[in-house]
mmCIF file of C-alpha atoms and ligand atoms in Angstrom:
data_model
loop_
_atom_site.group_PDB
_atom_site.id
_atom_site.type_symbol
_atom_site.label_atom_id
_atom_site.label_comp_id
_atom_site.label_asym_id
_atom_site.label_seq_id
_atom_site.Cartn_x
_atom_site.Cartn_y
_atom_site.Cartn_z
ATOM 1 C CA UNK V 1 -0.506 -1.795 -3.566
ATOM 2 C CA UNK V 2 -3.612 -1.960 -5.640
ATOM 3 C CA UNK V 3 -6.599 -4.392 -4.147
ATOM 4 C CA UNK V 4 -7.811 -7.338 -5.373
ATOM 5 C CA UNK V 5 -11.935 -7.939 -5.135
ATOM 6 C CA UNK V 6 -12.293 -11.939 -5.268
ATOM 7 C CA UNK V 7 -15.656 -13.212 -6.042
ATOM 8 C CA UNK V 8 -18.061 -14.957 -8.712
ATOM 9 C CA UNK V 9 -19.471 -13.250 -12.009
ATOM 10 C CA UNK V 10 -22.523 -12.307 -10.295
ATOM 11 C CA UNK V 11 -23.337 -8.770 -7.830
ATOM 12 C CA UNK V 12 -24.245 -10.832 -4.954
ATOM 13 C CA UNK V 13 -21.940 -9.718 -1.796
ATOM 14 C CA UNK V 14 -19.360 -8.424 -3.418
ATOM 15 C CA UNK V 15 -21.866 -5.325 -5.432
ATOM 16 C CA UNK V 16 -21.376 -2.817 -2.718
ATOM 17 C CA UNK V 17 -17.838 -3.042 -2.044
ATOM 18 C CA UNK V 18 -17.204 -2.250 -6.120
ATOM 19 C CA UNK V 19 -19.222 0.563 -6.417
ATOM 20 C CA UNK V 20 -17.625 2.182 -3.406
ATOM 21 C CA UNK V 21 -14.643 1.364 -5.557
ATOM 22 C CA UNK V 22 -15.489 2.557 -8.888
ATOM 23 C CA UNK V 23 -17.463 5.183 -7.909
ATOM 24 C CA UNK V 24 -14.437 6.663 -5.889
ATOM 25 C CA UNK V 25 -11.834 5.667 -8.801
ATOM 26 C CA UNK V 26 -9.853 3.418 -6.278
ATOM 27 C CA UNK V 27 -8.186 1.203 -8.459
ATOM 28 C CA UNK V 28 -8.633 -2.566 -7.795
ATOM 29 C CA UNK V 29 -8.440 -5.973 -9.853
ATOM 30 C CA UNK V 30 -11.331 -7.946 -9.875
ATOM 31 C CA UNK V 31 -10.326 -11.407 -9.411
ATOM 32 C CA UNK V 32 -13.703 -13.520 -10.970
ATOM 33 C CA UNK V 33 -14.291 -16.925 -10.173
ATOM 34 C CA UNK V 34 -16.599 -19.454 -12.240
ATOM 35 C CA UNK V 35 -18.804 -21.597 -10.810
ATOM 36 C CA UNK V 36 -18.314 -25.419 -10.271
ATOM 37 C CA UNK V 37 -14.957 -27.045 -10.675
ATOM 38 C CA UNK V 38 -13.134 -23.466 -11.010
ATOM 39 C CA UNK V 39 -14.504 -22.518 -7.516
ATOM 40 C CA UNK V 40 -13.923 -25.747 -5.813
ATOM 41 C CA UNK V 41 -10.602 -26.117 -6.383
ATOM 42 C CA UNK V 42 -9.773 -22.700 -5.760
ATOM 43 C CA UNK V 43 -11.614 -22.808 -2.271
ATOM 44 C CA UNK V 44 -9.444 -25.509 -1.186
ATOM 45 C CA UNK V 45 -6.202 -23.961 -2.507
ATOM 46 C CA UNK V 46 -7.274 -20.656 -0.593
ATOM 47 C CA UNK V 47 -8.226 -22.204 2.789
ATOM 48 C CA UNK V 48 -5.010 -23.972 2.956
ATOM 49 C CA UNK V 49 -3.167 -20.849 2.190
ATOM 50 C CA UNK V 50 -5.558 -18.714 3.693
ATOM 51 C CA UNK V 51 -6.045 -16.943 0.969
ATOM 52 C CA UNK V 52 -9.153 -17.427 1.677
ATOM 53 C CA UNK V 53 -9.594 -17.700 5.380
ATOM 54 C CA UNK V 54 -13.608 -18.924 5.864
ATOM 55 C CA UNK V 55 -13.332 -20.366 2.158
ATOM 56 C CA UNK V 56 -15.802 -18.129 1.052
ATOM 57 C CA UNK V 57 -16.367 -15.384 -1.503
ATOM 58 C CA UNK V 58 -15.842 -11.638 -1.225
ATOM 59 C CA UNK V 59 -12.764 -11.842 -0.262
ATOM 60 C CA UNK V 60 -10.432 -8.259 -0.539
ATOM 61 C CA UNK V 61 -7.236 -9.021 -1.111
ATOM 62 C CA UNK V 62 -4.359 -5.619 0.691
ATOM 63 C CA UNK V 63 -0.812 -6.791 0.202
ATOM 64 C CA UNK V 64 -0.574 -9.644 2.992
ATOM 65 C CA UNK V 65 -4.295 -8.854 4.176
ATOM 66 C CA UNK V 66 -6.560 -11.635 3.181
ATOM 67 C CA UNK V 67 -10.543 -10.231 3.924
ATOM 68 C CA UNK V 68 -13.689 -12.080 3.857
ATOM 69 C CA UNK V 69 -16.788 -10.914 4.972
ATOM 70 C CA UNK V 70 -18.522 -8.276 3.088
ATOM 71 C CA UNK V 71 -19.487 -6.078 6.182
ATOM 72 C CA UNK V 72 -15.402 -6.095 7.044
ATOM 73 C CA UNK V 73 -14.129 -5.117 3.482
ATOM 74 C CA UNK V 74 -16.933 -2.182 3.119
ATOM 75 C CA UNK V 75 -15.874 -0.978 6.752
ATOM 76 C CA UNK V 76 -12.094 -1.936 5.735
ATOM 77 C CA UNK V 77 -12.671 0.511 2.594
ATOM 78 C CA UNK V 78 -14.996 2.942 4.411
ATOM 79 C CA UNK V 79 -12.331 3.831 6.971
ATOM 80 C CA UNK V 80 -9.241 4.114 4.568
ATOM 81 C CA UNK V 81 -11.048 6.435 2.105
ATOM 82 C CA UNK V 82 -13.069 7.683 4.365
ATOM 83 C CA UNK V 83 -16.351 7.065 3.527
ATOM 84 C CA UNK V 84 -17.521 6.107 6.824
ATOM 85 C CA UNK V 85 -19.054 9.884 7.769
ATOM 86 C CA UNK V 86 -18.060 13.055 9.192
ATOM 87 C CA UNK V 87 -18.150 12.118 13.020
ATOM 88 C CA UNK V 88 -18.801 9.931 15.498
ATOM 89 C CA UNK V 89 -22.358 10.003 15.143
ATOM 90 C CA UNK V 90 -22.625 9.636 11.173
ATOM 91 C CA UNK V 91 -20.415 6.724 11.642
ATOM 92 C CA UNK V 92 -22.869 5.006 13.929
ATOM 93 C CA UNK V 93 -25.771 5.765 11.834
ATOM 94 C CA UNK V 94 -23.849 4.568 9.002
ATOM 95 C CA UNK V 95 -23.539 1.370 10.926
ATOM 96 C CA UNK V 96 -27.118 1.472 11.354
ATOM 97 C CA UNK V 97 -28.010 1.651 7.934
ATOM 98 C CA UNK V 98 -25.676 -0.561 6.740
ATOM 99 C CA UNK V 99 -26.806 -3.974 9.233
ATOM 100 C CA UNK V 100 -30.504 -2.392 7.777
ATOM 101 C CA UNK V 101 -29.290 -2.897 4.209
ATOM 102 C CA UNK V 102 -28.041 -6.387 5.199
ATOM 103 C CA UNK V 103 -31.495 -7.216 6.998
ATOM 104 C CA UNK V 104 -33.167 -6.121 3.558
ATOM 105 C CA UNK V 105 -30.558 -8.133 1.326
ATOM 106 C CA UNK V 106 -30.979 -11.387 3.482
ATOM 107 C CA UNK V 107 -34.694 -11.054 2.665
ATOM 108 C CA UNK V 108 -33.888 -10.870 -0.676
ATOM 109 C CA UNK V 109 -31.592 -13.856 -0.779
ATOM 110 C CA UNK V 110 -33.853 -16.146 1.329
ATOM 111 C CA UNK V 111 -37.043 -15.147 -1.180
ATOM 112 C CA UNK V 112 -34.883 -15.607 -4.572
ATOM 113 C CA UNK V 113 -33.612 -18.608 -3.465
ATOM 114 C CA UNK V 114 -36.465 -20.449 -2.288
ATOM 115 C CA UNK V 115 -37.838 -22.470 -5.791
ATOM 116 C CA UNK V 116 -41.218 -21.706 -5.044
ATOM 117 C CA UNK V 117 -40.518 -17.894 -5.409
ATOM 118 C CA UNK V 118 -43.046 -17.218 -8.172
ATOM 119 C CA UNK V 119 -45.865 -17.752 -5.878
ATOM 120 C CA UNK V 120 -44.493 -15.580 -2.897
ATOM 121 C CA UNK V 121 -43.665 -12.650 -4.655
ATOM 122 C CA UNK V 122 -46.353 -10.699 -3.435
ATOM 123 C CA UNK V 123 -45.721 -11.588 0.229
ATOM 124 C CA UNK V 124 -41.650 -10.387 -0.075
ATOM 125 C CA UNK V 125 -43.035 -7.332 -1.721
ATOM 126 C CA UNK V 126 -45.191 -6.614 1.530
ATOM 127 C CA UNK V 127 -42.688 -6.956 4.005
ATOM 128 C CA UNK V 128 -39.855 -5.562 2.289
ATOM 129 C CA UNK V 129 -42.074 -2.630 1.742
ATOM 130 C CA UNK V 130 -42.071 -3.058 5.556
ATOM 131 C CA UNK V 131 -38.791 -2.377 5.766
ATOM 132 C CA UNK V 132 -38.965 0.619 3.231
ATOM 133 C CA UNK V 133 -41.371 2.507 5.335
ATOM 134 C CA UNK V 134 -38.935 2.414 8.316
ATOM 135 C CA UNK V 135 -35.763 3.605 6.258
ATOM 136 C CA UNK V 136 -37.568 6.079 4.399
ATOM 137 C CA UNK V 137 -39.051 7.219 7.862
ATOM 138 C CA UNK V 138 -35.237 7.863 9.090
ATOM 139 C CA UNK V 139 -34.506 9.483 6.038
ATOM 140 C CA UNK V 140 -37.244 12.150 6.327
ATOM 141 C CA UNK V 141 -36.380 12.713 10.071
ATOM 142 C CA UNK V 142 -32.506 12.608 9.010
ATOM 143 C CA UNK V 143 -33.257 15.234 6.173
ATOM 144 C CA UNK V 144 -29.305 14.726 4.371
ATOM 145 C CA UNK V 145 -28.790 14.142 1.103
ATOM 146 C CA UNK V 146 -27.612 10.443 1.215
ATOM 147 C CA UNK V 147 -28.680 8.209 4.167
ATOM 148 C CA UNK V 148 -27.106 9.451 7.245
ATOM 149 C CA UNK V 149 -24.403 11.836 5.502
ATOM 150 C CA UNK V 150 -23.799 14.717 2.788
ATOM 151 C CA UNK V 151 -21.406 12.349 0.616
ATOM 152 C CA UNK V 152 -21.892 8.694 -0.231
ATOM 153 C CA UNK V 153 -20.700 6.170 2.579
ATOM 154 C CA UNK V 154 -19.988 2.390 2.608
ATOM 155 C CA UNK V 155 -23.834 2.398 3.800
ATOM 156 C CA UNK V 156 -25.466 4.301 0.884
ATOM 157 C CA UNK V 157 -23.657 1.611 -1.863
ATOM 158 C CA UNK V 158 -25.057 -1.310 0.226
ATOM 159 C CA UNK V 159 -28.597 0.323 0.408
ATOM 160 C CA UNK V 160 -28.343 1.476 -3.602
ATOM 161 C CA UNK V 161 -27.667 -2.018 -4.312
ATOM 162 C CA UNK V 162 -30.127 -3.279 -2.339
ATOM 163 C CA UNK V 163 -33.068 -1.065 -4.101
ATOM 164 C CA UNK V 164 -31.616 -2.349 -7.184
ATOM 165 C CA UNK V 165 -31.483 -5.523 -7.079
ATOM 166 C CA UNK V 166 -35.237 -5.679 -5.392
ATOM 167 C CA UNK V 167 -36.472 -2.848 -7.867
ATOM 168 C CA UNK V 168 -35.865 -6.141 -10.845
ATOM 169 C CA UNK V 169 -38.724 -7.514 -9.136
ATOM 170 C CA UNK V 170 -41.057 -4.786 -9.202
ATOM 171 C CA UNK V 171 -39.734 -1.448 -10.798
ATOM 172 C CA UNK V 172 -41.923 0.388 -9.678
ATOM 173 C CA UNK V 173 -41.568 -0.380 -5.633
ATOM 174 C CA UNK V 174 -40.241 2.689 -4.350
ATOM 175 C CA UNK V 175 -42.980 4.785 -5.522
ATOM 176 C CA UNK V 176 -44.568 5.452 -2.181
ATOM 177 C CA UNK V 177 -41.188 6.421 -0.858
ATOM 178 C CA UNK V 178 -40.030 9.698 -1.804
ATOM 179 C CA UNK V 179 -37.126 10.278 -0.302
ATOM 180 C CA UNK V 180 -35.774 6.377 -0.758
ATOM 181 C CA UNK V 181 -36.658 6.957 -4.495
ATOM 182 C CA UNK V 182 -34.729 10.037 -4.675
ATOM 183 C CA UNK V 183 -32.146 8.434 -3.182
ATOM 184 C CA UNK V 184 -31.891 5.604 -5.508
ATOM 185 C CA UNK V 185 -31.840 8.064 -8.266
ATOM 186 C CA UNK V 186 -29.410 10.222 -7.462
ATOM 187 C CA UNK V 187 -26.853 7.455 -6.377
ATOM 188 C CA UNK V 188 -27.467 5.601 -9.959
ATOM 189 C CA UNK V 189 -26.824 8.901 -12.035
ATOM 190 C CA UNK V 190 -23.422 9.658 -10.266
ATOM 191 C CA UNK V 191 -21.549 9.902 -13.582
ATOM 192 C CA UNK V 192 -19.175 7.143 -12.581
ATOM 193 C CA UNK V 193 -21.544 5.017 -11.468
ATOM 194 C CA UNK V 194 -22.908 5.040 -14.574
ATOM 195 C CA UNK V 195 -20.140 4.811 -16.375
ATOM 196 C CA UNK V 196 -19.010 1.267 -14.497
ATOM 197 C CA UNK V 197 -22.712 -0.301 -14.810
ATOM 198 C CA UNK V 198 -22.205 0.623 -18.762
ATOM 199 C CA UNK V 199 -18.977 -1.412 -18.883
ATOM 200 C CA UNK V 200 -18.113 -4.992 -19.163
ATOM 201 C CA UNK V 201 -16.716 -4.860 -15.392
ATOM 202 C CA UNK V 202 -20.446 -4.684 -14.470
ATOM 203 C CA UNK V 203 -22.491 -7.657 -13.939
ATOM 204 C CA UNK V 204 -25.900 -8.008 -14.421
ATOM 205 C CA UNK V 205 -27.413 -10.776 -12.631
ATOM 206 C CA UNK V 206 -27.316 -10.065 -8.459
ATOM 207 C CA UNK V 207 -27.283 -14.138 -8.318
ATOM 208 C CA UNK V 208 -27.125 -16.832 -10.118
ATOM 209 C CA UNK V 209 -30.869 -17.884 -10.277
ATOM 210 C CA UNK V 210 -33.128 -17.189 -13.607
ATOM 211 C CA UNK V 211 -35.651 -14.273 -12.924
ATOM 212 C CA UNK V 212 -33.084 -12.568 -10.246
HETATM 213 N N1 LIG W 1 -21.310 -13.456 5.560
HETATM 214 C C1 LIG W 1 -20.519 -13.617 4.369
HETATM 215 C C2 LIG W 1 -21.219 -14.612 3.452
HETATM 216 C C3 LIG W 1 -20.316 -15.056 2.326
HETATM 217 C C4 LIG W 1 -21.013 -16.034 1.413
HETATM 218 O O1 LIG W 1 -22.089 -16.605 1.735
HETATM 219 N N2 LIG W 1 -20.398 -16.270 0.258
HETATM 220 C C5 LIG W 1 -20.962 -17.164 -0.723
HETATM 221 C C6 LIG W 1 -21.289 -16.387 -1.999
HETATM 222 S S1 LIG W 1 -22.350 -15.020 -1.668
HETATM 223 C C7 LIG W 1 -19.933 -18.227 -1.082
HETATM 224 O O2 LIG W 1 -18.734 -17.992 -1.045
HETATM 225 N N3 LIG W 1 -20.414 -19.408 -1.464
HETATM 226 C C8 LIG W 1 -19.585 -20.505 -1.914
HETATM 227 C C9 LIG W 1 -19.260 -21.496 -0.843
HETATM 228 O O3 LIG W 1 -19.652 -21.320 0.328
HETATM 229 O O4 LIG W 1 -18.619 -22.500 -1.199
HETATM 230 C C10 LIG W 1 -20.330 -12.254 3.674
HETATM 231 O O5 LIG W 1 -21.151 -11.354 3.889
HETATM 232 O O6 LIG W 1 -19.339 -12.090 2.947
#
């Protein structure tokens, strides 16, 4: 049964869970809903069928399995492709770094969101540099090739994302963070990777706000 990925024209939430897909060929449908009177009458046509069960978006559609949340579907995916680690203690870590990637994107969302944005730029640069300095830190002390494993996990899309999404902002960002920067780098020339962000499945804009 091939998956279907439900969610808006946009990266947002649903980002990570496609790369892990494209990246590993897994074939999926992506199911893309518009804005506005498309999305509200398709919310309440999926919570009464529970199609969409917290009538929200990413939702990963498996035969009769209906999942929202995007922390559920990139575990969901992690642990049928494995892509969750090599052991028990990669797959905590992964954890780890994952909920840190989340931390980092909800910083992202609350700053691009806000309207007065323009003006606290500087400040969200600060303190997600905060953040940086603590991941890079790990990441020196881990000394693997991705963040906690040899192979891409559900955690290294999230945190890819992440860095590129916030590296629109200010491209230059990671350059006091060697081993994030190499990071970043090496996950955005994986050759299919690049070959899904060069086609028209790819979606430019993380949200739907102006300078995002
Ligand atoms: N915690 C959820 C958040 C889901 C969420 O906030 N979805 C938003 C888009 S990113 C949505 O569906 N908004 C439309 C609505 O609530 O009507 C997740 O990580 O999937």
């Amino acid at each position: 049964m091939t998956y279907t990925l439900t969610y808006f024209p946009i990266r947002g939430r649903a980002e990570h869970a496609r790369l892990l897909l494209e990246d590993n060929k897994i074939p999926y449908n992506s199911q893309v809903v518009q804005f506005g009177d498309e999305w509200n009458s398709f919310k309440k046509k999926g919570l009464e069928s529970g199609e969409l069960p917290f009538g929200q978006v990413p939702v990963l559609h498996d035969d009769k399995l209906h999942l929202a949340q995007s922390g559920a579907i990139a575990r969901y995916l992690a642990r049928k492709h494995n892509k969750y680690g090599a052991d028990d203690v990669e797959k905590a870590l992964n954890d780890m770094m994952f909920d840190m990637g989340i931390d980092i994107q909800n910083m992202y969302v609350k700053f691009i969101f806000d309207e007065n944005h323009k003006q606290k730029k500087e400040e969200f640069v600060k303190d997600v540099k905060g953040k940086f300095d603590l991941v890079e830190k790990f990441m020196k002390r881990q000394g693997k090739p991705y963040l906690a494993s040899s192979e891409p996990t559900f955690a290294d899309y999230l945190m890819f994302e992440v860095l590129d999404v916030i590296k629109r902002q200010k491209d230059d960002i990671l350059k006091d963070f060697s081993h994030l920067e190499s990071f970043y780098n090496k996950m955005k020339s994986r050759p299919n990777i690049v070959a899904y962000r060069e086609s028209d499945r790819f979606f430019e804009k993380p949200v739907p706000v102006e300078d995002s």
